[in-house]
PDB file of C-alpha atoms and ligand atoms in Angstrom:
ATOM      1  CA  MET N 559      -1.149 -10.796 -22.366  1.00 57.00           C
ATOM      2  CA  PRO N 560      -1.517  -7.940 -20.440  1.00 62.00           C
ATOM      3  CA  HIS N 561      -2.411  -4.641 -22.447  1.00 72.00           C
ATOM      4  CA  VAL N 562       0.839  -1.957 -22.261  1.00 85.00           C
ATOM      5  CA  ILE N 563      -0.471   0.811 -20.098  1.00 94.00           C
ATOM      6  CA  SER N 564       0.443   4.440 -22.215  1.00 94.00           C
ATOM      7  CA  LYS N 565      -2.615   6.506 -21.048  1.00 98.00           C
ATOM      8  CA  ALA N 566      -2.535   8.362 -18.438  1.00 98.00           C
ATOM      9  CA  VAL N 567      -5.512  11.105 -16.956  1.00 98.00           C
ATOM     10  CA  ILE N 568      -5.223  14.428 -14.576  1.00 97.00           C
ATOM     11  CA  PRO N 569      -7.705  15.449 -13.432  1.00 96.00           C
ATOM     12  CA  VAL N 570      -7.307  19.596 -12.651  1.00 94.00           C
ATOM     13  CA  ALA N 571     -10.600  20.410 -12.643  1.00 92.00           C
ATOM     14  CA  GLY N 572     -10.726  21.021  -9.016  1.00 90.00           C
ATOM     15  CA  MET N 573     -11.311  24.358  -7.317  1.00 89.00           C
ATOM     16  CA  GLY N 574      -8.636  24.704  -4.989  1.00 89.00           C
ATOM     17  CA  THR N 575     -10.414  26.213  -2.228  1.00 92.00           C
ATOM     18  CA  ARG N 576      -8.105  25.055   0.040  1.00 94.00           C
ATOM     19  CA  PHE N 577      -5.712  28.204  -1.713  1.00 94.00           C
ATOM     20  CA  LEU N 578      -8.189  31.581  -1.786  1.00 95.00           C
ATOM     21  CA  PRO N 579      -7.548  33.671  -3.070  1.00 95.00           C
ATOM     22  CA  ALA N 580      -4.526  32.673  -5.292  1.00 93.00           C
ATOM     23  CA  THR N 581      -6.534  30.272  -6.628  1.00 92.00           C
ATOM     24  CA  LYS N 582      -9.805  33.047  -7.470  1.00 91.00           C
ATOM     25  CA  ALA N 583      -8.069  33.148 -11.395  1.00 89.00           C
ATOM     26  CA  MET N 584      -5.475  30.615 -11.829  1.00 90.00           C
ATOM     27  CA  PRO N 585      -5.479  27.064 -11.530  1.00 92.00           C
ATOM     28  CA  LYS N 586      -3.767  25.782  -8.357  1.00 92.00           C
ATOM     29  CA  GLU N 587      -1.619  23.130 -10.420  1.00 94.00           C
ATOM     30  CA  MET N 588       0.238  25.943 -11.708  1.00 94.00           C
ATOM     31  CA  LEU N 589       1.375  27.369  -8.873  1.00 95.00           C
ATOM     32  CA  PRO N 590       5.164  27.356  -8.718  1.00 96.00           C
ATOM     33  CA  VAL N 591       7.011  24.705  -6.851  1.00 97.00           C
ATOM     34  CA  VAL N 592      10.474  26.002  -6.968  1.00 96.00           C
ATOM     35  CA  ASP N 593      10.671  27.129 -10.359  1.00 95.00           C
ATOM     36  CA  LYS N 594       8.414  24.846 -12.281  1.00 95.00           C
ATOM     37  CA  PRO N 595       4.325  24.158 -11.497  1.00 96.00           C
ATOM     38  CA  ALA N 596       3.328  21.215 -10.276  1.00 96.00           C
ATOM     39  CA  ILE N 597       1.310  20.307 -13.498  1.00 96.00           C
ATOM     40  CA  GLN N 598       4.618  19.724 -15.049  1.00 97.00           C
ATOM     41  CA  TYR N 599       5.967  17.722 -12.012  1.00 97.00           C
ATOM     42  CA  VAL N 600       2.820  15.355 -12.944  1.00 97.00           C
ATOM     43  CA  VAL N 601       3.284  14.574 -16.380  1.00 97.00           C
ATOM     44  CA  GLU N 602       7.468  14.513 -16.330  1.00 96.00           C
ATOM     45  CA  GLU N 603       6.245  11.539 -13.688  1.00 97.00           C
ATOM     46  CA  ALA N 604       4.303  10.113 -16.513  1.00 97.00           C
ATOM     47  CA  VAL N 605       6.243  10.437 -18.782  1.00 96.00           C
ATOM     48  CA  SER N 606       8.592   8.965 -16.888  1.00 95.00           C
ATOM     49  CA  ALA N 607       6.901   6.048 -16.283  1.00 96.00           C
ATOM     50  CA  GLY N 608       6.263   5.609 -19.971  1.00 96.00           C
ATOM     51  CA  LEU N 609       2.772   7.326 -20.632  1.00 97.00           C
ATOM     52  CA  HIS N 610       2.928   9.779 -23.252  1.00 95.00           C
ATOM     53  CA  ASP N 611      -0.346  10.220 -24.030  1.00 97.00           C
ATOM     54  CA  VAL N 612      -2.076  12.396 -21.243  1.00 97.00           C
ATOM     55  CA  LEU N 613      -5.632  13.493 -20.972  1.00 98.00           C
ATOM     56  CA  MET N 614      -6.423  16.414 -18.379  1.00 97.00           C
ATOM     57  CA  ILE N 615     -10.030  17.090 -17.192  1.00 96.00           C
ATOM     58  CA  THR N 616     -10.395  21.058 -16.751  1.00 94.00           C
ATOM     59  CA  GLY N 617     -12.505  23.107 -15.733  1.00 88.00           C
ATOM     60  CA  ARG N 618     -13.107  26.944 -15.382  1.00 77.00           C
ATOM     61  CA  ASN N 619      -9.692  28.742 -15.102  1.00 75.00           C
ATOM     62  CA  LYS N 620      -7.805  26.425 -16.600  1.00 78.00           C
ATOM     63  CA  SER N 621      -6.661  27.621 -20.131  1.00 88.00           C
ATOM     64  CA  ALA N 622      -3.218  27.863 -18.398  1.00 92.00           C
ATOM     65  CA  VAL N 623      -2.454  24.717 -17.957  1.00 94.00           C
ATOM     66  CA  GLU N 624      -3.513  24.592 -21.241  1.00 93.00           C
ATOM     67  CA  ASN N 625      -1.092  27.660 -22.365  1.00 92.00           C
ATOM     68  CA  HIS N 626       1.836  25.855 -20.215  1.00 94.00           C
ATOM     69  CA  PHE N 627       1.998  23.234 -22.454  1.00 93.00           C
ATOM     70  CA  ASP N 628       1.589  24.732 -25.863  1.00 90.00           C
ATOM     71  CA  LYS N 629       4.350  26.583 -28.071  1.00 89.00           C
ATOM     72  CA  VAL N 630       4.705  30.116 -27.301  1.00 86.00           C
ATOM     73  CA  GLY N 631       5.929  31.759 -30.404  1.00 88.00           C
ATOM     74  CA  GLU N 632       6.465  35.254 -29.385  1.00 90.00           C
ATOM     75  CA  LEU N 633       8.592  34.320 -26.527  1.00 91.00           C
ATOM     76  CA  GLU N 634      10.622  31.449 -28.446  1.00 90.00           C
ATOM     77  CA  ALA N 635      11.331  34.253 -31.388  1.00 91.00           C
ATOM     78  CA  VAL N 636      12.520  36.583 -28.528  1.00 91.00           C
ATOM     79  CA  LEU N 637      14.807  34.142 -26.580  1.00 91.00           C
ATOM     80  CA  ARG N 638      16.105  32.721 -30.014  1.00 91.00           C
ATOM     81  CA  SER N 639      17.231  36.755 -31.104  1.00 92.00           C
ATOM     82  CA  LYS N 640      19.375  36.691 -27.915  1.00 92.00           C
ATOM     83  CA  GLY N 641      20.448  33.711 -28.235  1.00 91.00           C
ATOM     84  CA  ASP N 642      19.493  32.413 -25.158  1.00 90.00           C
ATOM     85  CA  ASP N 643      19.517  28.547 -25.559  1.00 90.00           C
ATOM     86  CA  GLU N 644      19.318  27.979 -21.896  1.00 90.00           C
ATOM     87  CA  LYS N 645      15.526  29.553 -21.395  1.00 89.00           C
ATOM     88  CA  LEU N 646      14.521  28.255 -24.519  1.00 90.00           C
ATOM     89  CA  ASP N 647      15.352  24.749 -24.209  1.00 88.00           C
ATOM     90  CA  LYS N 648      13.365  25.604 -20.694  1.00 89.00           C
ATOM     91  CA  VAL N 649      10.032  27.136 -22.666  1.00 87.00           C
ATOM     92  CA  ARG N 650      10.168  24.473 -25.375  1.00 87.00           C
ATOM     93  CA  TYR N 651      10.329  21.098 -22.427  1.00 85.00           C
ATOM     94  CA  SER N 652       7.169  21.645 -21.705  1.00 86.00           C
ATOM     95  CA  THR N 653       5.744  21.966 -24.783  1.00 88.00           C
ATOM     96  CA  ASP N 654       7.210  18.789 -26.497  1.00 87.00           C
ATOM     97  CA  LEU N 655       6.865  16.763 -23.289  1.00 88.00           C
ATOM     98  CA  ALA N 656       3.455  14.257 -23.780  1.00 91.00           C
ATOM     99  CA  ASP N 657       1.283  14.112 -26.597  1.00 94.00           C
ATOM    100  CA  VAL N 658      -0.961  16.197 -23.858  1.00 96.00           C
ATOM    101  CA  HIS N 659      -5.163  16.147 -24.904  1.00 96.00           C
ATOM    102  CA  TYR N 660      -7.770  17.936 -22.668  1.00 96.00           C
ATOM    103  CA  VAL N 661     -11.764  17.613 -21.919  1.00 96.00           C
ATOM    104  CA  ARG N 662     -13.443  19.678 -19.854  1.00 95.00           C
ATOM    105  CA  GLN N 663     -15.691  18.295 -16.606  1.00 95.00           C
ATOM    106  CA  GLY N 664     -18.347  20.899 -17.067  1.00 91.00           C
ATOM    107  CA  ASP N 665     -19.633  21.176 -12.927  1.00 90.00           C
ATOM    108  CA  PRO N 666     -16.725  19.685 -10.689  1.00 90.00           C
ATOM    109  CA  LEU N 667     -19.114  17.231  -9.121  1.00 94.00           C
ATOM    110  CA  GLY N 668     -16.552  15.216  -7.684  1.00 96.00           C
ATOM    111  CA  LEU N 669     -12.833  13.274  -8.646  1.00 96.00           C
ATOM    112  CA  GLY N 670     -15.452  10.053  -9.600  1.00 97.00           C
ATOM    113  CA  HIS N 671     -17.610  11.943 -12.331  1.00 97.00           C
ATOM    114  CA  ALA N 672     -14.008  13.748 -13.223  1.00 97.00           C
ATOM    115  CA  VAL N 673     -12.621  10.319 -14.017  1.00 98.00           C
ATOM    116  CA  LEU N 674     -15.546   8.921 -15.965  1.00 97.00           C
ATOM    117  CA  ARG N 675     -14.801  12.392 -18.402  1.00 97.00           C
ATOM    118  CA  ALA N 676     -12.380  10.193 -19.554  1.00 98.00           C
ATOM    119  CA  GLN N 677     -13.973   7.581 -20.650  1.00 97.00           C
ATOM    120  CA  MET N 678     -14.124   8.076 -24.661  1.00 97.00           C
ATOM    121  CA  HIS N 679     -10.115   8.770 -24.743  1.00 97.00           C
ATOM    122  CA  VAL N 680      -9.199   5.593 -22.413  1.00 97.00           C
ATOM    123  CA  GLY N 681     -11.642   3.026 -24.432  1.00 94.00           C
ATOM    124  CA  HIS N 682     -11.227  -0.401 -23.539  1.00 94.00           C
ATOM    125  CA  GLU N 683      -7.853   0.011 -22.134  1.00 94.00           C
ATOM    126  CA  PRO N 684      -6.344  -0.434 -18.160  1.00 97.00           C
ATOM    127  CA  PHE N 685      -4.771   3.018 -17.050  1.00 98.00           C
ATOM    128  CA  ALA N 686      -3.185   5.562 -15.107  1.00 98.00           C
ATOM    129  CA  VAL N 687      -5.014   8.363 -13.357  1.00 98.00           C
ATOM    130  CA  LEU N 688      -2.529  11.142 -11.394  1.00 98.00           C
ATOM    131  CA  LEU N 689      -4.003  13.975  -9.477  1.00 97.00           C
ATOM    132  CA  GLY N 690      -2.404  17.468 -10.527  1.00 92.00           C
ATOM    133  CA  ASP N 691      -1.920  18.797  -7.380  1.00 91.00           C
ATOM    134  CA  ASP N 692       0.015  15.533  -5.508  1.00 95.00           C
ATOM    135  CA  ILE N 693       3.447  15.272  -6.202  1.00 96.00           C
ATOM    136  CA  ILE N 694       5.312  12.359  -5.995  1.00 96.00           C
ATOM    137  CA  ASP N 695       9.865  12.378  -6.100  1.00 94.00           C
ATOM    138  CA  GLU N 696      11.206  11.519  -9.299  1.00 92.00           C
ATOM    139  CA  ARG N 697      13.503   9.347  -7.678  1.00 92.00           C
ATOM    140  CA  ASP N 698      11.109   7.340  -5.927  1.00 93.00           C
ATOM    141  CA  ALA N 699       8.884   5.144  -8.629  1.00 92.00           C
ATOM    142  CA  LEU N 700       5.715   4.595  -7.692  1.00 97.00           C
ATOM    143  CA  LEU N 701       3.426   4.868 -10.746  1.00 97.00           C
ATOM    144  CA  THR N 702       6.269   2.292 -12.417  1.00 97.00           C
ATOM    145  CA  ARG N 703       6.124   0.100  -9.601  1.00 97.00           C
ATOM    146  CA  MET N 704       2.188   0.363  -9.612  1.00 98.00           C
ATOM    147  CA  LEU N 705       2.094  -0.254 -13.510  1.00 97.00           C
ATOM    148  CA  GLN N 706       3.955  -3.844 -13.314  1.00 97.00           C
ATOM    149  CA  VAL N 707       1.498  -4.382  -9.932  1.00 96.00           C
ATOM    150  CA  GLN N 708      -0.942  -3.803 -12.942  1.00 96.00           C
ATOM    151  CA  ALA N 709       0.474  -6.629 -15.363  1.00 95.00           C
ATOM    152  CA  ASP N 710       1.013  -8.877 -12.432  1.00 94.00           C
ATOM    153  CA  LEU N 711      -1.988  -9.150 -11.247  1.00 93.00           C
ATOM    154  CA  ASN N 712      -4.482  -7.691 -13.761  1.00 92.00           C
ATOM    155  CA  THR N 713      -6.575  -5.587 -11.006  1.00 94.00           C
ATOM    156  CA  THR N 714      -7.212  -2.588 -10.249  1.00 96.00           C
ATOM    157  CA  VAL N 715      -4.336  -0.517  -8.087  1.00 97.00           C
ATOM    158  CA  VAL N 716      -4.444   2.725  -5.839  1.00 98.00           C
ATOM    159  CA  ALA N 717      -1.340   4.177  -3.845  1.00 98.00           C
ATOM    160  CA  LEU N 718      -1.874   3.923   0.061  1.00 98.00           C
ATOM    161  CA  LEU N 719       0.116   6.104   1.991  1.00 97.00           C
ATOM    162  CA  GLU N 720       0.747   5.023   6.417  1.00 96.00           C
ATOM    163  CA  VAL N 721      -0.548   8.934   7.586  1.00 96.00           C
ATOM    164  CA  ASP N 722      -0.446   9.589  10.606  1.00 94.00           C
ATOM    165  CA  PRO N 723      -3.887   9.073  12.859  1.00 94.00           C
ATOM    166  CA  SER N 724      -5.290  12.745  13.254  1.00 94.00           C
ATOM    167  CA  GLN N 725      -4.625  13.151   9.738  1.00 94.00           C
ATOM    168  CA  THR N 726      -7.064  10.183   8.477  1.00 96.00           C
ATOM    169  CA  HIS N 727     -10.111  12.009   8.048  1.00 95.00           C
ATOM    170  CA  LEU N 728      -8.750  13.758   4.958  1.00 93.00           C
ATOM    171  CA  TYR N 729      -7.966  10.452   2.829  1.00 94.00           C
ATOM    172  CA  GLY N 730      -9.952   7.399   1.816  1.00 94.00           C
ATOM    173  CA  ILE N 731      -8.877   4.621   3.709  1.00 96.00           C
ATOM    174  CA  ALA N 732      -7.794   1.315   2.682  1.00 97.00           C
ATOM    175  CA  THR N 733      -9.280  -1.849   4.855  1.00 96.00           C
ATOM    176  CA  VAL N 734      -5.995  -4.209   3.549  1.00 96.00           C
ATOM    177  CA  GLU N 735      -4.976  -8.470   4.063  1.00 95.00           C
ATOM    178  CA  PRO N 736      -1.256  -9.310   3.517  1.00 95.00           C
ATOM    179  CA  THR N 737      -0.062 -10.581  -0.076  1.00 95.00           C
ATOM    180  CA  GLY N 738       2.802 -12.771  -0.761  1.00 91.00           C
ATOM    181  CA  GLU N 739       5.435  -9.473  -0.714  1.00 94.00           C
ATOM    182  CA  ASP N 740       5.905  -6.140   1.437  1.00 93.00           C
ATOM    183  CA  ASP N 741       4.742  -3.631  -0.680  1.00 95.00           C
ATOM    184  CA  VAL N 742       1.848  -5.128  -2.292  1.00 97.00           C
ATOM    185  CA  VAL N 743      -1.459  -5.427   0.018  1.00 97.00           C
ATOM    186  CA  ARG N 744      -5.371  -6.558  -1.201  1.00 96.00           C
ATOM    187  CA  VAL N 745      -7.827  -4.168  -0.115  1.00 96.00           C
ATOM    188  CA  THR N 746     -10.740  -5.754   1.081  1.00 96.00           C
ATOM    189  CA  GLY N 747     -12.647  -2.120   1.917  1.00 95.00           C
ATOM    190  CA  LEU N 748     -12.672   1.483   1.199  1.00 94.00           C
ATOM    191  CA  VAL N 749     -13.867   4.607   2.981  1.00 92.00           C
ATOM    192  CA  GLU N 750     -13.873   7.890   1.786  1.00 91.00           C
ATOM    193  CA  LYS N 751     -12.762  10.858   5.078  1.00 93.00           C
ATOM    194  CA  PRO N 752     -14.125   8.556   7.275  1.00 94.00           C
ATOM    195  CA  PRO N 753     -15.041  10.642  11.160  1.00 93.00           C
ATOM    196  CA  PRO N 754     -12.222  11.073  13.448  1.00 90.00           C
ATOM    197  CA  GLY N 755     -11.553   8.273  15.625  1.00 89.00           C
ATOM    198  CA  GLU N 756     -13.337   5.657  12.797  1.00 93.00           C
ATOM    199  CA  ALA N 757     -11.117   5.348  10.376  1.00 94.00           C
ATOM    200  CA  PRO N 758     -10.524   1.726   9.641  1.00 93.00           C
ATOM    201  CA  SER N 759      -6.627   2.053   9.897  1.00 95.00           C
ATOM    202  CA  ASN N 760      -3.972   4.779   9.008  1.00 95.00           C
ATOM    203  CA  LEU N 761      -3.681   3.659   4.736  1.00 97.00           C
ATOM    204  CA  ALA N 762      -4.425   6.367   3.024  1.00 97.00           C
ATOM    205  CA  ILE N 763      -4.994   6.750  -0.665  1.00 98.00           C
ATOM    206  CA  ILE N 764      -2.875   9.087  -2.399  1.00 97.00           C
ATOM    207  CA  GLY N 765      -3.294  11.121  -5.721  1.00 96.00           C
ATOM    208  CA  ARG N 766      -2.357   8.164  -7.975  1.00 98.00           C
ATOM    209  CA  TYR N 767      -4.321   4.985  -9.453  1.00 98.00           C
ATOM    210  CA  VAL N 768      -3.271   2.215 -12.150  1.00 98.00           C
ATOM    211  CA  LEU N 769      -7.209   1.225 -13.127  1.00 97.00           C
ATOM    212  CA  ARG N 770      -9.370  -1.008 -15.016  1.00 96.00           C
ATOM    213  CA  PRO N 771     -12.149   0.044 -17.903  1.00 95.00           C
ATOM    214  CA  GLU N 772     -14.785  -1.583 -16.216  1.00 95.00           C
ATOM    215  CA  ILE N 773     -14.429   1.221 -13.688  1.00 96.00           C
ATOM    216  CA  PHE N 774     -16.755   3.605 -15.916  1.00 97.00           C
ATOM    217  CA  GLU N 775     -19.270   1.318 -16.294  1.00 95.00           C
ATOM    218  CA  VAL N 776     -19.212   1.784 -12.004  1.00 95.00           C
ATOM    219  CA  LEU N 777     -18.585   5.320 -11.928  1.00 97.00           C
ATOM    220  CA  GLU N 778     -21.800   5.348 -14.276  1.00 96.00           C
ATOM    221  CA  ARG N 779     -23.735   4.710 -11.440  1.00 95.00           C
ATOM    222  CA  THR N 780     -21.910   6.045  -8.369  1.00 95.00           C
ATOM    223  CA  ALA N 781     -24.067   8.431  -6.437  1.00 94.00           C
ATOM    224  CA  PRO N 782     -22.765  11.690  -5.115  1.00 95.00           C
ATOM    225  CA  GLY N 783     -21.032  11.129  -1.360  1.00 93.00           C
ATOM    226  CA  LYS N 784     -18.882  12.610   0.792  1.00 92.00           C
ATOM    227  CA  GLY N 785     -19.989  16.030   0.174  1.00 91.00           C
ATOM    228  CA  GLY N 786     -22.341  15.952  -2.378  1.00 94.00           C
ATOM    229  CA  GLU N 787     -19.497  14.655  -4.707  1.00 95.00           C
ATOM    230  CA  ILE N 788     -18.959  11.584  -6.964  1.00 96.00           C
ATOM    231  CA  GLN N 789     -16.446  10.118  -5.525  1.00 96.00           C
ATOM    232  CA  LEU N 790     -13.353   7.561  -6.902  1.00 97.00           C
ATOM    233  CA  THR N 791     -13.027   5.803  -3.897  1.00 96.00           C
ATOM    234  CA  ASP N 792     -16.872   4.867  -3.267  1.00 95.00           C
ATOM    235  CA  ALA N 793     -16.514   2.902  -6.646  1.00 96.00           C
ATOM    236  CA  LEU N 794     -13.182   1.448  -5.964  1.00 96.00           C
ATOM    237  CA  GLN N 795     -14.730   0.051  -3.275  1.00 95.00           C
ATOM    238  CA  GLU N 796     -17.702  -1.702  -5.023  1.00 94.00           C
ATOM    239  CA  LEU N 797     -14.586  -3.335  -7.223  1.00 95.00           C
ATOM    240  CA  ALA N 798     -13.378  -4.293  -4.063  1.00 94.00           C
ATOM    241  CA  GLN N 799     -15.794  -6.014  -2.536  1.00 91.00           C
ATOM    242  CA  GLY N 800     -17.616  -7.347  -6.321  1.00 82.00           C
ATOM    243  CA  PRO N 801     -16.850 -10.216  -7.856  1.00 78.00           C
ATOM    244  CA  ALA N 802     -13.670 -11.244  -8.858  1.00 76.00           C
ATOM    245  CA  TRP N 803     -13.419 -11.225 -12.596  1.00 77.00           C
ATOM    246  CA  THR N 804     -13.083  -7.206 -11.909  1.00 79.00           C
ATOM    247  CA  GLY N 805      -9.503  -8.698 -10.486  1.00 84.00           C
ATOM    248  CA  GLY N 806     -10.452  -6.484  -7.148  1.00 93.00           C
ATOM    249  CA  VAL N 807      -8.481  -4.161  -5.542  1.00 96.00           C
ATOM    250  CA  HIS N 808      -4.914  -4.010  -4.575  1.00 97.00           C
ATOM    251  CA  GLY N 809      -2.674  -1.413  -2.565  1.00 97.00           C
ATOM    252  CA  VAL N 810       0.718   0.188  -3.341  1.00 98.00           C
ATOM    253  CA  VAL N 811       2.498   1.162   0.465  1.00 97.00           C
ATOM    254  CA  PHE N 812       4.302   3.742  -0.857  1.00 97.00           C
ATOM    255  CA  ARG N 813       6.992   4.417   1.415  1.00 95.00           C
ATOM    256  CA  GLY N 814       8.781   7.527  -0.793  1.00 95.00           C
ATOM    257  CA  ARG N 815       8.241  10.640  -0.596  1.00 94.00           C
ATOM    258  CA  ARG N 816       5.253  12.911  -1.694  1.00 95.00           C
ATOM    259  CA  TYR N 817       4.481  16.404  -1.833  1.00 94.00           C
ATOM    260  CA  ASP N 818       0.801  17.086  -1.845  1.00 93.00           C
ATOM    261  CA  THR N 819       0.819  21.300  -3.005  1.00 93.00           C
ATOM    262  CA  GLY N 820      -3.012  21.696  -2.264  1.00 91.00           C
ATOM    263  CA  ASP N 821      -2.311  22.083   1.584  1.00 93.00           C
ATOM    264  CA  ARG N 822      -0.555  24.963   2.280  1.00 95.00           C
ATOM    265  CA  LEU N 823       1.205  23.981   4.398  1.00 95.00           C
ATOM    266  CA  ASP N 824       2.628  20.652   2.248  1.00 94.00           C
ATOM    267  CA  TYR N 825       3.091  23.372   0.133  1.00 96.00           C
ATOM    268  CA  LEU N 826       5.657  25.265   1.843  1.00 97.00           C
ATOM    269  CA  LYS N 827       7.255  21.824   2.640  1.00 96.00           C
ATOM    270  CA  ALA N 828       7.579  20.842  -0.895  1.00 96.00           C
ATOM    271  CA  ILE N 829       9.360  24.036  -1.984  1.00 97.00           C
ATOM    272  CA  VAL N 830      11.812  23.684   0.845  1.00 97.00           C
ATOM    273  CA  GLN N 831      12.484  20.090   0.631  1.00 96.00           C
ATOM    274  CA  LEU N 832      13.150  20.193  -3.450  1.00 96.00           C
ATOM    275  CA  ALA N 833      14.627  23.681  -3.518  1.00 97.00           C
ATOM    276  CA  SER N 834      17.471  21.924  -0.613  1.00 97.00           C
ATOM    277  CA  ASP N 835      17.955  19.056  -2.761  1.00 95.00           C
ATOM    278  CA  ARG N 836      18.554  21.103  -6.319  1.00 95.00           C
ATOM    279  CA  GLY N 837      21.972  21.209  -7.166  1.00 95.00           C
ATOM    280  CA  ASP N 838      21.180  24.742  -8.516  1.00 95.00           C
ATOM    281  CA  LEU N 839      19.666  26.671  -5.937  1.00 96.00           C
ATOM    282  CA  GLY N 840      20.078  23.705  -2.913  1.00 96.00           C
ATOM    283  CA  PRO N 841      23.451  24.599  -0.989  1.00 97.00           C
ATOM    284  CA  ASP N 842      22.755  28.939  -1.495  1.00 97.00           C
ATOM    285  CA  PHE N 843      19.199  27.819  -0.277  1.00 97.00           C
ATOM    286  CA  ARG N 844      20.523  25.299   2.277  1.00 97.00           C
ATOM    287  CA  GLY N 845      23.410  27.987   3.921  1.00 97.00           C
ATOM    288  CA  TRP N 846      20.136  30.432   4.429  1.00 97.00           C
ATOM    289  CA  LEU N 847      17.719  28.063   5.523  1.00 97.00           C
ATOM    290  CA  ARG N 848      20.579  26.658   8.686  1.00 97.00           C
ATOM    291  CA  GLU N 849      20.846  30.212   9.597  1.00 96.00           C
ATOM    292  CA  PHE N 850      16.888  31.296   9.428  1.00 97.00           C
ATOM    293  CA  VAL N 851      16.062  28.775  11.629  1.00 96.00           C
ATOM    294  CA  GLU N 852      18.942  29.322  14.405  1.00 96.00           C
ATOM    295  CA  THR N 853      17.572  32.890  14.701  1.00 95.00           C
ATOM    296  CA  LEU N 854      13.677  31.533  15.005  1.00 93.00           C
ATOM    297  CA  PRO N 855      12.107  31.094  18.389  1.00 90.00           C
TER     298      PRO N 855
HETATM  299  P1  UTP F 657      -9.405  17.651  -4.375  1.00 84.04           P
HETATM  300  O1  UTP F 657     -10.732  17.725  -3.453  1.00 84.04           O
HETATM  301  O2  UTP F 657      -7.803  17.922  -3.392  1.00 84.04           O
HETATM  302  O3  UTP F 657      -9.686  19.455  -5.190  1.00 84.04           O
HETATM  303  O4  UTP F 657      -9.542  17.210  -5.421  1.00 84.04           O
HETATM  304  P2  UTP F 657     -10.430  20.451  -4.881  1.00 84.04           P
HETATM  305  O5  UTP F 657     -11.329  20.413  -4.803  1.00 84.04           O
HETATM  306  O6  UTP F 657     -10.398  21.337  -6.001  1.00 84.04           O
HETATM  307  O7  UTP F 657      -9.581  21.054  -4.039  1.00 84.04           O
HETATM  308  P3  UTP F 657     -10.048  22.026  -2.431  1.00 84.04           P
HETATM  309  O8  UTP F 657     -10.610  21.133  -1.524  1.00 84.04           O
HETATM  310  O9  UTP F 657     -11.236  22.934  -2.818  1.00 84.04           O
HETATM  311  O10 UTP F 657      -8.928  23.011  -1.846  1.00 84.04           O
HETATM  312  C1  UTP F 657      -8.153  16.234  -5.750  1.00 84.04           C
HETATM  313  C2  UTP F 657      -7.714  16.489  -7.198  1.00 84.04           C
HETATM  314  O11 UTP F 657      -9.152  16.027  -8.654  1.00 84.04           O
HETATM  315  C3  UTP F 657      -9.425  17.527  -9.391  1.00 84.04           C
HETATM  316  C4  UTP F 657      -8.539  18.448  -8.557  1.00 84.04           C
HETATM  317  O12 UTP F 657      -8.064  19.387  -9.513  1.00 84.04           O
HETATM  318  C5  UTP F 657      -7.264  17.479  -7.659  1.00 84.04           C
HETATM  319  O13 UTP F 657      -6.148  17.601  -8.650  1.00 84.04           O
HETATM  320  N1  UTP F 657     -11.120  16.914  -9.520  1.00 84.04           N
HETATM  321  C6  UTP F 657     -11.959  17.462  -7.844  1.00 84.04           C
HETATM  322  C7  UTP F 657     -11.703  17.422 -10.675  1.00 84.04           C
HETATM  323  O14 UTP F 657     -11.104  17.201 -11.387  1.00 84.04           O
HETATM  324  N2  UTP F 657     -12.941  17.428 -10.448  1.00 84.04           N
HETATM  325  C8  UTP F 657     -13.973  17.496  -9.502  1.00 84.04           C
HETATM  326  O15 UTP F 657     -15.291  17.976  -9.166  1.00 84.04           O
HETATM  327  C9  UTP F 657     -12.634  17.457  -7.666  1.00 84.04           C
END
């Protein structure tokens, strides 16, 4: 019987240097995307895929993330005294969303190092990893599909997105073979941020993973790689090429909407796209946007 996955690990300990100075004192995961911090979308996604046990890997300057998922008694009291139930619900929603736990990473030595900090909490079960600055549109159930593939094949699963060849140097890139299913590939090799022109494909790893607990043993011996960081991609490469009992690595090819809020341009695009689609703000915003676009040189 495959283990039913219930735990999500969300690393939020990176320094967010691409967003300085906004991230000097505030985590990039708390940047608002329309009216919710990016991290709330990510936790909502985990919960809607059935993962109610959330472990955040945090670091310095990340207390705002903890506060966001905590109760704020005085704010609730003020809203209650005003009878403003709508805002009260918004405040309470993130508090009650999931069972959120925290562990600190210490030094931000890379994504692989951050994931290794989840070992005690996760134990010997498969688990999901969601990057806190990567938003997958709620209408595109990527994580649910990945959990299904993990259960069917008892494998390690990464999410792959076809990117423009000019962008491959920004991602972990996969070499793949087809399987019988259109959206599932077998990953035969992975390389982290290959130099421009040297990528083996244009299938990039994006911020969703479903991992087997064997990843921890591999991460323990993974040496620092690209950028001097302990790279999750390097550990996954070992699994992709490792013995059959590890189940290998498969990729779910994602063809839906994804917003990288850790990148300034993608962050702006995310706000415009998500605001345009909103039932409350969308009609006015789209009207203004059309007029604004007309004025552009
Ligand atoms: P990024 O490379 O996008 O994060 O890591 P970063 O280092 O914060 O970004 P820049 O390049 O300096 O702007 C992907 C994810 O992994 C987490 C980040 O918080 C982000 O969610 N991460 C990265 C950690 O938790 N620990 C690390 O040591 C590195």
